[in-house]
Amino acid sequence: GDSVTQMEGPVTLSEEAFLTINCTYTATGYPSLFWYVQYPGEGLQLLLKATKADDKGSNKGFEATYRKETTSFHLEKGSVQVSDSAVYFCALIPLEGETSGSRLTFGEGTQLTVNP
Amino acid sequence: NAGVTQTPKFQVLKTGQSMTLQCAQDMNHNSMYWYRQDPGMGLRLIYYSASEGTTDKGEVPNGYNVSRLNKREFSLRLESAAPSQTSVYFCASSERQPQHFGDGTRLSIL
């Protein structure tokens, strides 16, 4: 079955440091890939997405590129802020499931703490 | 904009008690989902409803039941709560992607 593997956390960085959170996946076909973010005490929010190979999703300074050859979708940000402290989840959905009722498969989540 | 609303936000139960978690969305989405979130395990799908009148099991359905009351509402019931069901429960809805999440219900079972 489909699966998503994220780098182990937690990750602690100083403000303005470079961030990479690794995500690799196993799936048949060409899934759509997502990064969700969960701020303390809140539900998950979509951060960015990519639907085909070599697509780059970007939002709020975060980027991730869909790499089919390495089955990866690593999240990056050039300069993190204290407000980026949150839990980040990588997720996928099969291409054939891109309709109502499609089921996301999530990674374990990576806790990011950014210190001033 | 309310989005996805979950009630209650917190609940403590004793083993064997029953409980229904409520979820409502105001975005006219067809699909709704229930997940549980446990440390180090991400979110796992309990049940989902692709459209009004249909429900299907997800990855971890044992010990739970659901009801899609109408297009807006999707409830999750624990008939006889067990300590292993201590978790944070999230409801989500979607019309295609992305899924929109509620703020969660933190449930502790003693």
GROMACS .gro file of C-alpha atoms in nm:
model
  226
    1GLY     CA    1   0.000   0.000   0.000
    2ASP     CA    2   0.089   0.366  -0.015
    3SER     CA    3   0.315   0.511   0.253
    4VAL     CA    4   0.494   0.832   0.345
    5THR     CA    5   0.815   0.855   0.548
    6GLN     CA    6   0.937   1.178   0.705
    7MET     CA    7   1.266   1.259   0.872
    8GLU     CA    8   1.264   1.202   1.243
    9GLY     CA    9   1.219   1.503   1.463
   10PRO     CA   10   1.209   1.715   1.654
   11VAL     CA   11   1.403   1.978   1.462
   12THR     CA   12   1.531   2.285   1.645
   13LEU     CA   13   1.674   2.582   1.455
   14SER     CA   14   1.772   2.939   1.520
   15GLU     CA   15   1.584   3.218   1.350
   16GLU     CA   16   1.698   3.282   0.990
   17ALA     CA   17   1.847   2.933   0.956
   18PHE     CA   18   1.783   2.716   0.648
   19LEU     CA   19   1.522   2.444   0.687
   20THR     CA   20   1.495   2.107   0.516
   21ILE     CA   21   1.243   1.841   0.620
   22ASN     CA   22   1.282   1.522   0.420
   23CYS     CA   23   0.986   1.329   0.285
   24THR     CA   24   0.988   1.016   0.071
   25TYR     CA   25   0.693   0.815  -0.048
   26THR     CA   26   0.590   0.477  -0.182
   27ALA     CA   27   0.294   0.468  -0.418
   28THR     CA   28   0.183   0.318  -0.744
   29GLY     CA   29   0.137   0.552  -1.035
   30TYR     CA   30   0.163   0.926  -1.000
   31PRO     CA   31   0.025   1.050  -0.669
   32SER     CA   32  -0.039   1.410  -0.573
   33LEU     CA   33   0.182   1.529  -0.288
   34PHE     CA   34   0.108   1.772  -0.007
   35TRP     CA   35   0.262   1.944   0.290
   36TYR     CA   36   0.030   2.032   0.577
   37VAL     CA   37   0.119   2.244   0.881
   38GLN     CA   38  -0.031   2.220   1.230
   39TYR     CA   39   0.016   2.513   1.466
   40PRO     CA   40  -0.023   2.449   1.841
   41GLY     CA   41  -0.382   2.378   1.940
   42GLU     CA   42  -0.510   2.392   1.583
   43GLY     CA   43  -0.606   2.157   1.303
   44LEU     CA   44  -0.400   2.096   0.991
   45GLN     CA   45  -0.376   2.354   0.715
   46LEU     CA   46  -0.258   2.295   0.363
   47LEU     CA   47   0.083   2.457   0.313
   48LEU     CA   48   0.158   2.357  -0.047
   49LYS     CA   49   0.097   2.089  -0.305
   50ALA     CA   50   0.233   1.941  -0.627
   51THR     CA   51   0.040   1.719  -0.864
   52LYS     CA   52   0.297   1.595  -1.115
   53ALA     CA   53   0.666   1.522  -1.151
   54ASP     CA   54   0.898   1.825  -1.138
   55ASP     CA   55   0.619   2.051  -1.012
   56LYS     CA   56   0.729   2.292  -0.741
   57GLY     CA   57   0.477   2.388  -0.475
   58SER     CA   58   0.541   2.709  -0.283
   59ASN     CA   59   0.373   2.918  -0.014
   60LYS     CA   60   0.483   3.156   0.264
   61GLY     CA   61   0.850   3.112   0.166
   62PHE     CA   62   0.830   2.732   0.180
   63GLU     CA   63   0.902   2.521  -0.129
   64ALA     CA   64   0.894   2.154  -0.222
   65THR     CA   65   0.968   1.988  -0.557
   66TYR     CA   66   0.803   1.664  -0.672
   67ARG     CA   67   1.093   1.433  -0.759
   68LYS     CA   68   0.965   1.113  -0.912
   69GLU     CA   69   1.310   0.966  -0.974
   70THR     CA   70   1.387   0.976  -0.600
   71THR     CA   71   1.021   0.950  -0.485
   72SER     CA   72   1.077   1.255  -0.267
   73PHE     CA   73   0.904   1.581  -0.177
   74HIS     CA   74   1.141   1.758   0.063
   75LEU     CA   75   1.022   2.079   0.230
   76GLU     CA   76   1.263   2.375   0.233
   77LYS     CA   77   1.269   2.733   0.355
   78GLY     CA   78   1.562   2.968   0.322
   79SER     CA   79   1.515   3.164   0.644
   80VAL     CA   80   1.285   3.037   0.917
   81GLN     CA   81   1.104   3.256   1.168
   82VAL     CA   82   0.984   3.189   1.521
   83SER     CA   83   0.629   3.189   1.384
   84ASP     CA   84   0.716   2.883   1.169
   85SER     CA   85   0.730   2.668   1.482
   86ALA     CA   86   0.474   2.394   1.419
   87VAL     CA   87   0.433   2.031   1.319
   88TYR     CA   88   0.473   1.960   0.947
   89PHE     CA   89   0.310   1.664   0.774
   90CYS     CA   90   0.388   1.524   0.433
   91ALA     CA   91   0.096   1.345   0.264
   92LEU     CA   92  -0.006   1.187  -0.064
   93ILE     CA   93  -0.318   1.092  -0.251
   94PRO     CA   94  -0.328   0.855  -0.550
   95LEU     CA   95  -0.387   1.020  -0.885
   96GLU     CA   96  -0.684   0.797  -0.952
   97GLY     CA   97  -0.832   0.916  -0.625
   98GLU     CA   98  -0.835   1.288  -0.704
   99THR     CA   99  -1.208   1.311  -0.657
  100SER     CA  100  -1.444   1.344  -0.366
  101GLY     CA  101  -1.382   1.081  -0.106
  102SER     CA  102  -1.010   1.052  -0.177
  103ARG     CA  103  -0.804   0.938   0.117
  104LEU     CA  104  -0.484   1.109   0.225
  105THR     CA  105  -0.193   0.903   0.354
  106PHE     CA  106   0.013   1.101   0.607
  107GLY     CA  107   0.370   1.080   0.727
  108GLU     CA  108   0.445   1.078   1.098
  109GLY     CA  109   0.490   1.453   1.126
  110THR     CA  110   0.800   1.658   1.212
  111GLN     CA  111   0.800   1.901   1.502
  112LEU     CA  112   0.989   2.222   1.419
  113THR     CA  113   1.093   2.467   1.689
  114VAL     CA  114   1.255   2.796   1.589
  115ASN     CA  115   1.434   2.990   1.862
  116PRO     CA  116   1.491   3.367   1.850
  117ASN     CA  117  -1.606   3.166   0.803
  118ALA     CA  118  -1.658   2.870   1.039
  119GLY     CA  119  -1.525   2.598   0.805
  120VAL     CA  120  -1.517   2.270   1.000
  121THR     CA  121  -1.648   2.284   1.356
  122GLN     CA  122  -1.587   2.007   1.608
  123THR     CA  123  -1.750   1.966   1.948
  124PRO     CA  124  -1.652   1.920   2.220
  125LYS     CA  125  -1.292   2.047   2.223
  126PHE     CA  126  -1.195   1.846   2.531
  127GLN     CA  127  -1.348   1.543   2.701
  128VAL     CA  128  -1.249   1.300   2.974
  129LEU     CA  129  -1.424   0.964   2.990
  130LYS     CA  130  -1.407   0.659   3.206
  131THR     CA  131  -1.340   0.319   3.051
  132GLY     CA  132  -1.665   0.172   2.920
  133GLN     CA  133  -1.849   0.501   2.878
  134SER     CA  134  -1.993   0.601   2.543
  135MET     CA  135  -1.941   0.929   2.362
  136THR     CA  136  -2.031   1.095   2.033
  137LEU     CA  137  -1.800   1.347   1.872
  138GLN     CA  138  -1.976   1.597   1.651
  139CYS     CA  139  -1.851   1.754   1.330
  140ALA     CA  140  -2.019   2.003   1.100
  141GLN     CA  141  -1.895   2.183   0.788
  142ASP     CA  142  -2.045   2.483   0.612
  143MET     CA  143  -1.856   2.458   0.282
  144ASN     CA  144  -2.106   2.231   0.104
  145HIS     CA  145  -1.842   1.960   0.070
  146ASN     CA  146  -1.944   1.611  -0.031
  147SER     CA  147  -1.667   1.422   0.151
  148MET     CA  148  -1.600   1.409   0.523
  149TYR     CA  149  -1.339   1.224   0.728
  150TRP     CA  150  -1.249   1.128   1.083
  151TYR     CA  151  -0.883   1.089   1.184
  152ARG     CA  152  -0.703   1.020   1.505
  153GLN     CA  153  -0.364   1.170   1.583
  154ASP     CA  154  -0.120   0.994   1.812
  155PRO     CA  155   0.241   1.091   1.889
  156GLY     CA  156   0.486   0.965   1.627
  157MET     CA  157   0.213   0.815   1.410
  158GLY     CA  158   0.080   1.105   1.209
  159LEU     CA  159  -0.291   1.103   1.131
  160ARG     CA  160  -0.469   0.775   1.074
  161LEU     CA  161  -0.804   0.756   0.900
  162ILE     CA  162  -1.084   0.603   1.109
  163TYR     CA  163  -1.384   0.638   0.877
  164TYR     CA  164  -1.480   0.853   0.585
  165SER     CA  165  -1.791   0.945   0.392
  166ALA     CA  166  -1.750   1.012   0.021
  167SER     CA  167  -2.100   1.156  -0.003
  168GLU     CA  168  -2.419   1.190   0.195
  169GLY     CA  169  -2.560   0.845   0.270
  170THR     CA  170  -2.231   0.655   0.237
  171THR     CA  171  -1.963   0.564   0.489
  172ASP     CA  172  -1.651   0.348   0.461
  173LYS     CA  173  -1.388   0.213   0.696
  174GLY     CA  174  -1.045   0.364   0.703
  175GLU     CA  175  -0.722   0.232   0.848
  176VAL     CA  176  -0.828   0.202   1.214
  177PRO     CA  177  -1.210   0.160   1.239
  178ASN     CA  178  -1.230  -0.090   1.527
  179GLY     CA  179  -1.415   0.045   1.830
  180TYR     CA  180  -1.583   0.329   1.638
  181ASN     CA  181  -1.903   0.392   1.448
  182VAL     CA  182  -2.002   0.687   1.233
  183SER     CA  183  -2.316   0.853   1.108
  184ARG     CA  184  -2.344   1.088   0.811
  185LEU     CA  185  -2.651   1.266   0.937
  186ASN     CA  186  -2.681   1.498   0.635
  187LYS     CA  187  -2.443   1.672   0.400
  188ARG     CA  188  -2.317   1.904   0.674
  189GLU     CA  189  -2.273   1.667   0.968
  190PHE     CA  190  -2.061   1.358   1.030
  191SER     CA  191  -2.046   1.216   1.384
  192LEU     CA  192  -1.808   0.965   1.541
  193ARG     CA  193  -1.926   0.738   1.822
  194LEU     CA  194  -1.730   0.540   2.077
  195GLU     CA  195  -1.969   0.279   2.215
  196SER     CA  196  -1.747   0.153   2.497
  197ALA     CA  197  -1.441   0.372   2.541
  198ALA     CA  198  -1.102   0.213   2.606
  199PRO     CA  199  -0.775   0.376   2.722
  200SER     CA  200  -0.624   0.294   2.380
  201GLN     CA  201  -0.868   0.541   2.230
  202THR     CA  202  -0.708   0.832   2.414
  203SER     CA  203  -0.610   1.058   2.128
  204VAL     CA  204  -0.676   1.381   1.944
  205TYR     CA  205  -0.956   1.338   1.691
  206PHE     CA  206  -0.980   1.549   1.379
  207CYS     CA  207  -1.268   1.587   1.139
  208ALA     CA  208  -1.205   1.706   0.784
  209SER     CA  209  -1.407   1.779   0.473
  210SER     CA  210  -1.327   1.821   0.107
  211GLU     CA  211  -1.458   1.869  -0.241
  212ARG     CA  212  -1.166   1.717  -0.431
  213GLN     CA  213  -0.851   1.844  -0.254
  214PRO     CA  214  -0.734   1.990  -0.023
  215GLN     CA  215  -0.903   1.862   0.288
  216HIS     CA  216  -1.009   2.124   0.543
  217PHE     CA  217  -0.961   2.031   0.908
  218GLY     CA  218  -1.134   2.122   1.231
  219ASP     CA  219  -0.937   2.218   1.541
  220GLY     CA  220  -0.970   1.875   1.698
  221THR     CA  221  -1.122   1.706   2.002
  222ARG     CA  222  -0.879   1.604   2.275
  223LEU     CA  223  -1.018   1.288   2.433
  224SER     CA  224  -0.875   1.118   2.742
  225ILE     CA  225  -1.003   0.784   2.865
  226LEU     CA  226  -0.914   0.683   3.216
   0.00000   0.00000   0.00000
